[in-house]
Coordinates of C-alpha atoms in Angstrom, one line a residue:
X25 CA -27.5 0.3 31.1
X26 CA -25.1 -1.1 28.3
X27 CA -22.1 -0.8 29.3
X28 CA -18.7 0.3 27.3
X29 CA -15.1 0.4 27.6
X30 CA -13.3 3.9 25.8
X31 CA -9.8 4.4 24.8
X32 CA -7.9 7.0 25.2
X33 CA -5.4 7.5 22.6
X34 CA -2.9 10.3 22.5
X35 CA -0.8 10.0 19.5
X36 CA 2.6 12.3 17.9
X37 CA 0.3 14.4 15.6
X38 CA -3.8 13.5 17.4
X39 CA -5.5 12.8 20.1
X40 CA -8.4 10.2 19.6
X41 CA -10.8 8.3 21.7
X42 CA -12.7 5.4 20.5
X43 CA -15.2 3.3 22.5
X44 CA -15.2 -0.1 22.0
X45 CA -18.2 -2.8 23.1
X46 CA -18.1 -6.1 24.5
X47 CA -16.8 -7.7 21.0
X48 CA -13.7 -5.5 20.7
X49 CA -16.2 -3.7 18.2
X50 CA -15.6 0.3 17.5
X51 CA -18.8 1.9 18.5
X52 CA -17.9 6.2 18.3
X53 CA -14.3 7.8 17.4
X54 CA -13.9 11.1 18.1
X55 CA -10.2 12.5 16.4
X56 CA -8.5 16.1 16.8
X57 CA -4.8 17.0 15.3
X58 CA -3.0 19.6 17.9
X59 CA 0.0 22.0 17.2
X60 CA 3.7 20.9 16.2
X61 CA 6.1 23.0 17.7
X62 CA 9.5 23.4 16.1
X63 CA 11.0 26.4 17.7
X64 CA 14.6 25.1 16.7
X65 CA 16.0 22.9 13.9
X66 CA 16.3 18.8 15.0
X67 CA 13.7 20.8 18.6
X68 CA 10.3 18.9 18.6
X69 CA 7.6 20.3 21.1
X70 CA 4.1 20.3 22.4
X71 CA 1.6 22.4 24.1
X72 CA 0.8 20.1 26.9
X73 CA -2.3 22.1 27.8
X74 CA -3.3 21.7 24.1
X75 CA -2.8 17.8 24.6
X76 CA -4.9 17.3 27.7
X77 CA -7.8 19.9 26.4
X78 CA -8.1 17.9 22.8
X79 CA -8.3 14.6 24.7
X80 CA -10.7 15.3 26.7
X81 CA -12.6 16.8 24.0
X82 CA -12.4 13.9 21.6
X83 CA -13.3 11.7 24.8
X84 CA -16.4 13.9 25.2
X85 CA -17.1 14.3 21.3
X86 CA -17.3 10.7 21.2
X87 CA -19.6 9.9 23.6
X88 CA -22.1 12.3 22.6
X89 CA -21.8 11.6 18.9
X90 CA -23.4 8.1 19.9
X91 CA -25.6 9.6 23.0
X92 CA -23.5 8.2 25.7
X93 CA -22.9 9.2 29.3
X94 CA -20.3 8.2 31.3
X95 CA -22.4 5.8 33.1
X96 CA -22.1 3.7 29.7
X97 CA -18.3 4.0 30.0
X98 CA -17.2 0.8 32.2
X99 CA -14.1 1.4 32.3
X100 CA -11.1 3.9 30.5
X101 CA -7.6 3.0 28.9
X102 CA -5.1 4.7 28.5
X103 CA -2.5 4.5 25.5
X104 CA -0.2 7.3 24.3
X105 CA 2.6 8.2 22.5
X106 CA 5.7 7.5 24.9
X107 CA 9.0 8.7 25.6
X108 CA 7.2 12.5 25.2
X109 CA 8.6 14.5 28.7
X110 CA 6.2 16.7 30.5
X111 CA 7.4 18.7 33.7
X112 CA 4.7 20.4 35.8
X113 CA 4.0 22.4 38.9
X114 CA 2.5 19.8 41.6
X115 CA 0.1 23.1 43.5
X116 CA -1.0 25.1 40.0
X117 CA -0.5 22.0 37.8
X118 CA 0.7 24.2 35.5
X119 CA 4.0 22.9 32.9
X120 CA 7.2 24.6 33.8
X121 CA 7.5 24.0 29.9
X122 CA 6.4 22.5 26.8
X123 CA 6.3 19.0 26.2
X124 CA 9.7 17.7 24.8
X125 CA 8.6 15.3 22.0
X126 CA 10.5 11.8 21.7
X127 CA 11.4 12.7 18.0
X128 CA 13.6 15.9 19.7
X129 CA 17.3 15.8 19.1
X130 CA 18.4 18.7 21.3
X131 CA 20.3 16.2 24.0
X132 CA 21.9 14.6 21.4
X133 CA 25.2 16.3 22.0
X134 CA 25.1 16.1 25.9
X135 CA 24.3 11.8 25.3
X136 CA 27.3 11.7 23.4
X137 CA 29.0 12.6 26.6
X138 CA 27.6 9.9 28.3
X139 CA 28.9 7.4 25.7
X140 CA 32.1 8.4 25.8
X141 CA 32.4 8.5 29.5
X142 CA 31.2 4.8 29.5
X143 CA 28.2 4.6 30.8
X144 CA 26.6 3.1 27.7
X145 CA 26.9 -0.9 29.1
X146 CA 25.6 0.1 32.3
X147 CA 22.3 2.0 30.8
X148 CA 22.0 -0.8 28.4
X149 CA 21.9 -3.7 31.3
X150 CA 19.6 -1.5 33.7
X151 CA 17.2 -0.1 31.4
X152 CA 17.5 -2.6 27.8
X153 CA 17.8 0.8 26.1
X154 CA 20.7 2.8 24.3
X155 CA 21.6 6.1 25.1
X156 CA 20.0 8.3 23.4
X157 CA 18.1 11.4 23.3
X158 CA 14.8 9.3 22.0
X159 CA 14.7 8.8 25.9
X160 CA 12.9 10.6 28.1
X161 CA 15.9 10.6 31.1
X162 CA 17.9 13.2 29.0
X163 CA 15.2 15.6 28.4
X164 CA 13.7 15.6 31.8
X165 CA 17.6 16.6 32.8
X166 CA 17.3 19.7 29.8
X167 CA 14.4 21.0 31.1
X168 CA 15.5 21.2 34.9
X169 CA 19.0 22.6 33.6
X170 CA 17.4 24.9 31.5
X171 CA 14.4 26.4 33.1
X172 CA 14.8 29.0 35.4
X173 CA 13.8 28.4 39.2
X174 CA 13.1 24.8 37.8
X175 CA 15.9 22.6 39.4
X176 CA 15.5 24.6 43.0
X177 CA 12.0 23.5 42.7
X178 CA 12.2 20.3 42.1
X179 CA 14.8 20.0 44.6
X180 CA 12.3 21.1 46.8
X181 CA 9.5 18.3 45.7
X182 CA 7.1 21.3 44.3
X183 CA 7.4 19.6 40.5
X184 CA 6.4 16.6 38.8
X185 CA 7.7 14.7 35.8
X186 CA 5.4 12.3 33.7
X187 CA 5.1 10.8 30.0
X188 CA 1.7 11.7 28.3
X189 CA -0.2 8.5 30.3
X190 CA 0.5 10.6 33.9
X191 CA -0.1 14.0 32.4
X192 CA -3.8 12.6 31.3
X193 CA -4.3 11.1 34.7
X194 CA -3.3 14.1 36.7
X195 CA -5.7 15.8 34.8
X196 CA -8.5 13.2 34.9
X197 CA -8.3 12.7 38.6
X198 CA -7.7 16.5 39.0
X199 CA -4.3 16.1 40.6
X200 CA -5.2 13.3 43.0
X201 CA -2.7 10.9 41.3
X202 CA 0.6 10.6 39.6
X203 CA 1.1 7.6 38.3
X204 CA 2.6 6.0 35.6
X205 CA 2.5 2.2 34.5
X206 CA 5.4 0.0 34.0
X207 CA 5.3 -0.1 30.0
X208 CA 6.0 3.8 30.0
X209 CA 8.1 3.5 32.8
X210 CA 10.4 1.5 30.8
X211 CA 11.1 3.8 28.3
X212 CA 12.3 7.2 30.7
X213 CA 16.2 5.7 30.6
X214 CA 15.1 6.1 34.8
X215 CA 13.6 2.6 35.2
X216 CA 15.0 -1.1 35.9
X217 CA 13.4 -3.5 34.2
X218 CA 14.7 -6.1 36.1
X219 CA 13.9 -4.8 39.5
X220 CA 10.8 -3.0 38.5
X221 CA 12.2 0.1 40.2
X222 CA 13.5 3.4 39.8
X223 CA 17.1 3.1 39.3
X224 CA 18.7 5.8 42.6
X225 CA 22.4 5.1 40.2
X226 CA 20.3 6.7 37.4
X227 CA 19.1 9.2 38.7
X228 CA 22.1 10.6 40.1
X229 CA 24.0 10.0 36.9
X230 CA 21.5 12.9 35.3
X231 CA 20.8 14.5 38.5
X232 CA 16.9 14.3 39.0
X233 CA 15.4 13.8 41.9
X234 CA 13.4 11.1 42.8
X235 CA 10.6 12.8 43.9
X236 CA 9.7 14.3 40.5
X237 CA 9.0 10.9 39.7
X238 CA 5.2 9.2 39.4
X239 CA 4.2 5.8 41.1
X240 CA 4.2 3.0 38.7
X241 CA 1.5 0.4 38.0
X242 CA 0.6 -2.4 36.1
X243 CA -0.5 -1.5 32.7
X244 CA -3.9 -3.4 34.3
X245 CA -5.1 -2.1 36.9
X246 CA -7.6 0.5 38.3
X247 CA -4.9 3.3 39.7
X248 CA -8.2 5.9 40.2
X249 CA -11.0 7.3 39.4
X250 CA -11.9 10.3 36.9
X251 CA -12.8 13.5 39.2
X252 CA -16.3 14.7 39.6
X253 CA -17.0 17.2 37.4
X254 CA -14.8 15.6 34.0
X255 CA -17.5 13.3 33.3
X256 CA -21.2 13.5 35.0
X257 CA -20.0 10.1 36.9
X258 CA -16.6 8.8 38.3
X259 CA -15.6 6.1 35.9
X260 CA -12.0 4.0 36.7
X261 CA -9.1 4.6 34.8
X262 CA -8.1 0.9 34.4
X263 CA -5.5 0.5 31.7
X264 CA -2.4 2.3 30.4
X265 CA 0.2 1.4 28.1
X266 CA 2.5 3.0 26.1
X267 CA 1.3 2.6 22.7
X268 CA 3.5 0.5 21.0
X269 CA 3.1 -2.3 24.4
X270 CA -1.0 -1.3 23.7
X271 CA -0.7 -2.6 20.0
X272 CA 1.3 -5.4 20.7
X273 CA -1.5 -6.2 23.8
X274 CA -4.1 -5.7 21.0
X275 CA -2.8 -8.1 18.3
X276 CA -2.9 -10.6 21.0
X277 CA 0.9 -11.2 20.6
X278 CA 1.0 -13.2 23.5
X279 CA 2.9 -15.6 23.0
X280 CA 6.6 -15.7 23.0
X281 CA 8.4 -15.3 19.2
X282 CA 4.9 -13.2 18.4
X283 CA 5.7 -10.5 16.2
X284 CA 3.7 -7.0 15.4
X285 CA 4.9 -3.9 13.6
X286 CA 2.4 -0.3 14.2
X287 CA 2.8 1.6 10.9
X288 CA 2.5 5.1 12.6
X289 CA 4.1 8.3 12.4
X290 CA 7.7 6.1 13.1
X291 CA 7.2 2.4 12.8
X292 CA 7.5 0.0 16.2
X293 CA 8.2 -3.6 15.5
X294 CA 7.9 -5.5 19.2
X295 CA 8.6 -9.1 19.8
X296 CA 7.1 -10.7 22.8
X297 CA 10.3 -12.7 24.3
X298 CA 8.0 -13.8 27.5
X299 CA 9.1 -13.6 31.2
X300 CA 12.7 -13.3 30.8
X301 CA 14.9 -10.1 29.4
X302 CA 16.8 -10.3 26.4
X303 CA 19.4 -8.1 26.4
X304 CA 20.0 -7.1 22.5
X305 CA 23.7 -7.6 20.7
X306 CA 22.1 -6.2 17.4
X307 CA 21.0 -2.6 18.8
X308 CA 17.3 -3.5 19.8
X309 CA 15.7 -2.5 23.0
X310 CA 15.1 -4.9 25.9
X311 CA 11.6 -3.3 27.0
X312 CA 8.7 -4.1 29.2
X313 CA 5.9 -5.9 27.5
X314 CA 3.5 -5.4 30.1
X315 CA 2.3 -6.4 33.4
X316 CA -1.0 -8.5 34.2
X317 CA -1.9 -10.0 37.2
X318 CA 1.5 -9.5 38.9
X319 CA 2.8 -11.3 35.6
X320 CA 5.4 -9.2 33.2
X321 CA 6.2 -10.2 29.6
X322 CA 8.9 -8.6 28.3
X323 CA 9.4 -7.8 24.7
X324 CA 12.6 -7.0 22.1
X325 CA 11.7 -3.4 19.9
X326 CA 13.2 -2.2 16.8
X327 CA 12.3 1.9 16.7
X328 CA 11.8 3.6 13.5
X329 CA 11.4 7.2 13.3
X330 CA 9.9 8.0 10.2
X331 CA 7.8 5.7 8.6
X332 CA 4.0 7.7 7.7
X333 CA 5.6 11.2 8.4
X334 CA 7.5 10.2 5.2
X335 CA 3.9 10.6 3.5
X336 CA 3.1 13.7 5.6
X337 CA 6.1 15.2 4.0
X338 CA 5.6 14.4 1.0
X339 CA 2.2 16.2 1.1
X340 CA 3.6 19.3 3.3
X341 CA 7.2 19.5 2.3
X342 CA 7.5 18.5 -1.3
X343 CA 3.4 19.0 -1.9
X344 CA 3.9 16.2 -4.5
X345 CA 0.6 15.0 -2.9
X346 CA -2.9 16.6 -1.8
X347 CA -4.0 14.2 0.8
X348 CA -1.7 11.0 2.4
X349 CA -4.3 8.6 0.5
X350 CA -3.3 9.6 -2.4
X351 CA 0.4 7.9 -2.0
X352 CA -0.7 4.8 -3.0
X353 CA -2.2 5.9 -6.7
X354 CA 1.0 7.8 -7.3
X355 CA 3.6 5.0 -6.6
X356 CA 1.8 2.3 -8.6
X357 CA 1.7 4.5 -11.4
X358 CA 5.4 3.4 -12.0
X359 CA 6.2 -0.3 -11.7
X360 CA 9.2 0.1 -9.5
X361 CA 11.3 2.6 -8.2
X362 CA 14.1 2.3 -11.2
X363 CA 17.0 3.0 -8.5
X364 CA 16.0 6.1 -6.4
X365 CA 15.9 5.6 -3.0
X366 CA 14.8 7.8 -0.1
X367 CA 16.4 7.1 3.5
X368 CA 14.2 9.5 5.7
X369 CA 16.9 9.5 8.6
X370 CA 15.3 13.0 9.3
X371 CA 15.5 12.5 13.1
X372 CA 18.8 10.4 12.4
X373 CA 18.1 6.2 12.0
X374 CA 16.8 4.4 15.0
X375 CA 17.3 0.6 14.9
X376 CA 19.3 -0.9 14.3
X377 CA 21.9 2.0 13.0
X378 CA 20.9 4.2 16.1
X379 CA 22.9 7.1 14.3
X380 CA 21.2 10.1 15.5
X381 CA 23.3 11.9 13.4
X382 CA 22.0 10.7 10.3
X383 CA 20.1 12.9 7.7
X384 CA 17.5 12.2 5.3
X385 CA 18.7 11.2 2.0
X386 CA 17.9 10.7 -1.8
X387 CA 20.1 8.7 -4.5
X388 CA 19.4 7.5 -7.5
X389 CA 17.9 10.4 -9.6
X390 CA 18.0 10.5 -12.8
X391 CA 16.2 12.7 -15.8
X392 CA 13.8 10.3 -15.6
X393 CA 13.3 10.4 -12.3
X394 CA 9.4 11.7 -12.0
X395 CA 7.6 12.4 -8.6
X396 CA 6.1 9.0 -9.0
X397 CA 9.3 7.8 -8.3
X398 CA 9.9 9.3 -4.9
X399 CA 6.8 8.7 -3.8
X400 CA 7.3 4.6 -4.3
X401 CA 10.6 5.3 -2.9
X402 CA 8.9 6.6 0.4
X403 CA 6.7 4.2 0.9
X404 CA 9.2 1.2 -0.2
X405 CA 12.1 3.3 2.5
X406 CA 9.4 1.7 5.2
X407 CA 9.2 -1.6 4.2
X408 CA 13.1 -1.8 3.9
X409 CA 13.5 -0.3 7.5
X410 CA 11.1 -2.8 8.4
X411 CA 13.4 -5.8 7.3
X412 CA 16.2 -4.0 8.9
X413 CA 14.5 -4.5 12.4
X414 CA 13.2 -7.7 11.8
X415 CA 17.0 -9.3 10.5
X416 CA 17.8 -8.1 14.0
X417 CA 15.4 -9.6 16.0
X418 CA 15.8 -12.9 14.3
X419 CA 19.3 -12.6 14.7
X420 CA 18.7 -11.5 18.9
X421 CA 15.5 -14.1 19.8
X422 CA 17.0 -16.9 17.4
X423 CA 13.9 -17.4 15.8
X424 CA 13.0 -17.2 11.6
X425 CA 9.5 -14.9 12.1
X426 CA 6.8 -16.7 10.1
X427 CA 4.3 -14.5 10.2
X428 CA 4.0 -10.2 10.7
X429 CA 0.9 -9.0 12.3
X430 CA 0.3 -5.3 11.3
X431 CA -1.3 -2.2 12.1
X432 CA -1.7 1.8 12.3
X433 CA -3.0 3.8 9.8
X434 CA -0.3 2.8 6.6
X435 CA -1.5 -0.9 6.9
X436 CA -4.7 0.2 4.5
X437 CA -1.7 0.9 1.6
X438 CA -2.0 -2.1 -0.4
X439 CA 1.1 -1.6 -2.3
X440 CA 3.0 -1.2 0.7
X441 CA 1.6 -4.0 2.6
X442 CA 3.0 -6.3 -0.4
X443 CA 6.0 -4.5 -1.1
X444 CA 6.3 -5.5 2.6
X445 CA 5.8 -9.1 2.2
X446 CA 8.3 -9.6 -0.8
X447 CA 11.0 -7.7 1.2
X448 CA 10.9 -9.8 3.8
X449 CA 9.7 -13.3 2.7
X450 CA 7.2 -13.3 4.9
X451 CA 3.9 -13.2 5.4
X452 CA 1.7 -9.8 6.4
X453 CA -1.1 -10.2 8.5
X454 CA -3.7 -7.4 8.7
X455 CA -6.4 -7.8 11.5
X456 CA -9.6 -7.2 10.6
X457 CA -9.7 -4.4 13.1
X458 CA -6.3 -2.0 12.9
X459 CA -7.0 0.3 15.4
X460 CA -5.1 -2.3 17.7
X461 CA -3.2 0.4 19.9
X462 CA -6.2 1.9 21.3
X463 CA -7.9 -2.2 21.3
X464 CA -4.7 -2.8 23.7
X465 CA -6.1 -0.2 25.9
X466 CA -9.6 -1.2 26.1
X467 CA -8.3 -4.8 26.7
X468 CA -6.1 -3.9 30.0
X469 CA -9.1 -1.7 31.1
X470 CA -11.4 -4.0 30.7
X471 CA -9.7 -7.0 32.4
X472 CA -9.0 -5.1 35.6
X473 CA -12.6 -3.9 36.0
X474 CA -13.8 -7.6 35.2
X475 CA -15.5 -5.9 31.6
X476 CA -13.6 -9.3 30.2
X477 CA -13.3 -12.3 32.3
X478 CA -10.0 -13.2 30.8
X479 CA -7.2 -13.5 28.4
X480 CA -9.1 -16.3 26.6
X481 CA -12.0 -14.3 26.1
X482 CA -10.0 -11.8 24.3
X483 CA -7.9 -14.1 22.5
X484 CA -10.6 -15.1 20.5
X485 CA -11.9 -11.6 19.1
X486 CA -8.9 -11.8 16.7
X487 CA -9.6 -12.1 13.7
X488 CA -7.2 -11.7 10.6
X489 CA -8.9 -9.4 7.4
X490 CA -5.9 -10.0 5.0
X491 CA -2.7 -11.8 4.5
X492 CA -0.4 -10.7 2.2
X493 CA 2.2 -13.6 0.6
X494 CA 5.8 -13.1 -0.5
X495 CA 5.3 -12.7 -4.5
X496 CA 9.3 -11.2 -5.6
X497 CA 11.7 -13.8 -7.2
X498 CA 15.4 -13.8 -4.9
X499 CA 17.8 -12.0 -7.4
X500 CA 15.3 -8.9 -7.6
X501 CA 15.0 -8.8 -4.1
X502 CA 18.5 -9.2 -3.3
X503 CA 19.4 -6.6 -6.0
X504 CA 16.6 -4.3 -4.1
X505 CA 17.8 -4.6 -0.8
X506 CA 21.4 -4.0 -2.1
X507 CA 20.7 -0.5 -2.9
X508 CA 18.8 0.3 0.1
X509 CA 21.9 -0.6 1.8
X510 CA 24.1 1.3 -0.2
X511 CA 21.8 4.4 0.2
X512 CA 21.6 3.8 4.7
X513 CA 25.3 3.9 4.1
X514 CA 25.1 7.2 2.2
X515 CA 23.1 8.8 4.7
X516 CA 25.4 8.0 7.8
X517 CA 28.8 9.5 5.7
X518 CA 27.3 12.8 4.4
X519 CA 26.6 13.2 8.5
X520 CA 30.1 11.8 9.3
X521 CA 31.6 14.7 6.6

């Protein structure tokens, strides 16, 4: 029987699955969007019942749109979208409440507090993360406060807490384990990175106990088995990883000053910084890479919130656009963006402003100011954010980045990919596969359960599709990035007013 490896992928806005072979080759994909839940202004939730029931169905959709049955399916990974806090009743394994997104802003306020009661050092050295409500720590601590009967039952052990990865494998195992691996682990505002621990100071500081939390495990290795009855045979779960670690695991940036940026819902530019922790002094996050074979890399991130739900927007909020594909027509129709420029700050800026106070913002407009020209100013507000990031992590690793490996669904805009490259003076490197978060998953599934013999053996399924080259003189880049800067600054004083 051939055998196959399958990722699962829950994303912001999807969940997907996609089965890969043994060439890192797509074989089936299987995709389903789910419910956004804004019951507040700046509130982002989700339905985590409506999360586990469309990943299981895409898993299932894919495997029978190619006549597969789980006896195909070596192995499973496990990559989702991280930071997302689920709370749930260990006996019913039903959520005490909806899913509190990363993108959500409601602790905002209450992390404030934190900062000015100078905790913001200590978090930093712990965790190699702000303080922020991006984190799950905060909004763990929201829904016990806010809950009713919730805090008296976690005290007494009857709850659970988990990102997306230990929702899915409480689910897959039927409640037989709660686990989480270290790459998701590191992002709760809970974790030390450099003890590889739950941090007891921590979780007294926002008052949840520790035995809401999951186990953590390496991001490869077999932590159980699906339950009888999800598939027609037990198959391992093998590989998780948050899916920005995935991606960065997928481009084979595995060596140290090895860059990748994921052009997703936000953008997520990691650098892998090897087996030592950086701590940032240019607001980056000190995260975990991952963890193979006892081994941890760790890696610097620069988080940007909105980066393709800038094209979403423009398609559902301005409906200057039918379809997100149909960005790329409409900003080439003008040659540049003749001095409008869109900040979309519309979860405040992540790095390396962190100003989660900020608010989207448009300058420049003029008479002449067409729909054209928001629409390149969109898709050039990513590239700039991009450079932000990347001036950081220069500044941080002290290294000058030669080369960007890309990826996520924006990497297919041409336009953008180039823009890209002239903003930053570097090269763009698209692999000749992009779907490298869910790859990332495969891989660390596939290594534990001895699918791939290696590192090597992966290494060498890489293979670049396109590389874009820097193209824009210095003065009109320079001028460029001038008024993107004057336009950030724009956005952070109409919140300080």
């Amino acid at each position: 029987m051939i055998k196959y490896v399958m990722a699962m992928d829950q994303g912001t806005t999807s969940s997907r699955a996609i089965i890969f072979d043994h060439e890192g080759a797509i074989i089936s994909t299987a995709q389903k969007e789910f419910t956004q839940l804004f019951p507040q202004p700046g509130w982002v939730e989700h339905d985590p019942v409506e999360i586990w029931s469309s990943q299981i169905g895409v898993a299932t959709e894919a495997m029978a749109k190619v006549g597969l049955e789980g006896g195909n399916i070596a192995a499973i990974g496990i990559t989702n979208q991280r930071e997302t806090t689920i709370v749930w009743d260990r006996e019913t394994g039903k959520p005490v409440y909806n899913a509190i997104v990363w993108q959500d802003r409601r602790t905002a306020d209450y992390c404030d507090t934190l900062k000015a009661s100078g905790m913001e050092n200590s978090v930093r050295e712990k965790t190699g993360l702000v303080i922020d409500a991006y984190f799950s720590g905060t909004k763990v601590k929201w829904i016990l406060d806010h809950v009713p009967g919730a805090r008296e039952r976690a005290n007494e052990g009857k709850l659970a807490f988990g990102t997306v990865d230990s929702w899915l494998v409480w689910n897959l195992t039927h409640g037989a384990v709660h686990a989480t691996d270290i790459t998701n682990a590191s992002r709760t505002m809970l974790f030390n990175i450099h003890t590889q621990e739950w941090d007891a100071e921590l979780l007294t500081l926002l008052d949840i106990p520790a035995s809401l939390l999951p186990e953590v495990k390496q991001s490869s290795e077999v932590c159980g088995e699906t339950a009888p009855g999800v598939f027609a045979v037990q198959i391992p779960i093998a590989g998780i990883a948050g899916d920005q670690h995935a991606a960065l695991f997928g481009q084979m940036c595995t060596a140290p000053g090895m860059v990748k940026n994921t052009y997703g819902t936000g953008c997520f530019m990691l650098m892998n910084i090897g087996s030592t922790p950086i701590i940032s002094k240019n607001n980056l996050l000190t995260t975990v890479a991952w963890k193979v074979n006892g081994q941890i890399q760790y890696a610097l991130e620069g988080s940007i919130f909105i980066a393709g739900a800038i094209v979403q927007w423009l398609r559902d909020g301005l409906g200057i656009i039918r379809s997100s594909s149909e960005v790329e027509a409409l900003a080439a129709s003008v040659a540049q963006n003749d001095g409008v420029y869109l900040v979309p700050a519309f979860a405040g800026l992540g790095a390396p402003h962190w100003d989660q106070h900020a608010r989207g913002t448009l300058v420049g407009l003029t008479r002449g100011s067409s729909a054209a020209h928001i629409a390149r100013a969109a898709l050039e507000s990513i590239a700039y954010q991009t450079r932000d990031v990347l001036k950081a992590m220069e500044a941080d690793a002290n290294i000058s980045i030669k080369e960007l490996r890309v990826d996520g669904g924006a990497t297919g805009n041409n336009l953008l990919m180039q823009f890209q490259a002239d903003i930053l003076q570097t090269k763009v490197v698209r692999p000749g596969i992009t779907e490298t978060t869910a790859l990332g998953a495969a891989y660390l599934a596939g290594l534990a359960t001895g699918y791939w013999k290696d590192l090597e053996e992966i290494s060498r399924q890489w293979k670049q599709e396109k590389c874009f080259s820097p193209e824009l003189p210095a003065a009109q880049r320079e001028e460029w990035i001038n008024g993107w800067n004057r336009a950030v600054n724009a956005a952070k004083s109409w919140a300080q007013q």
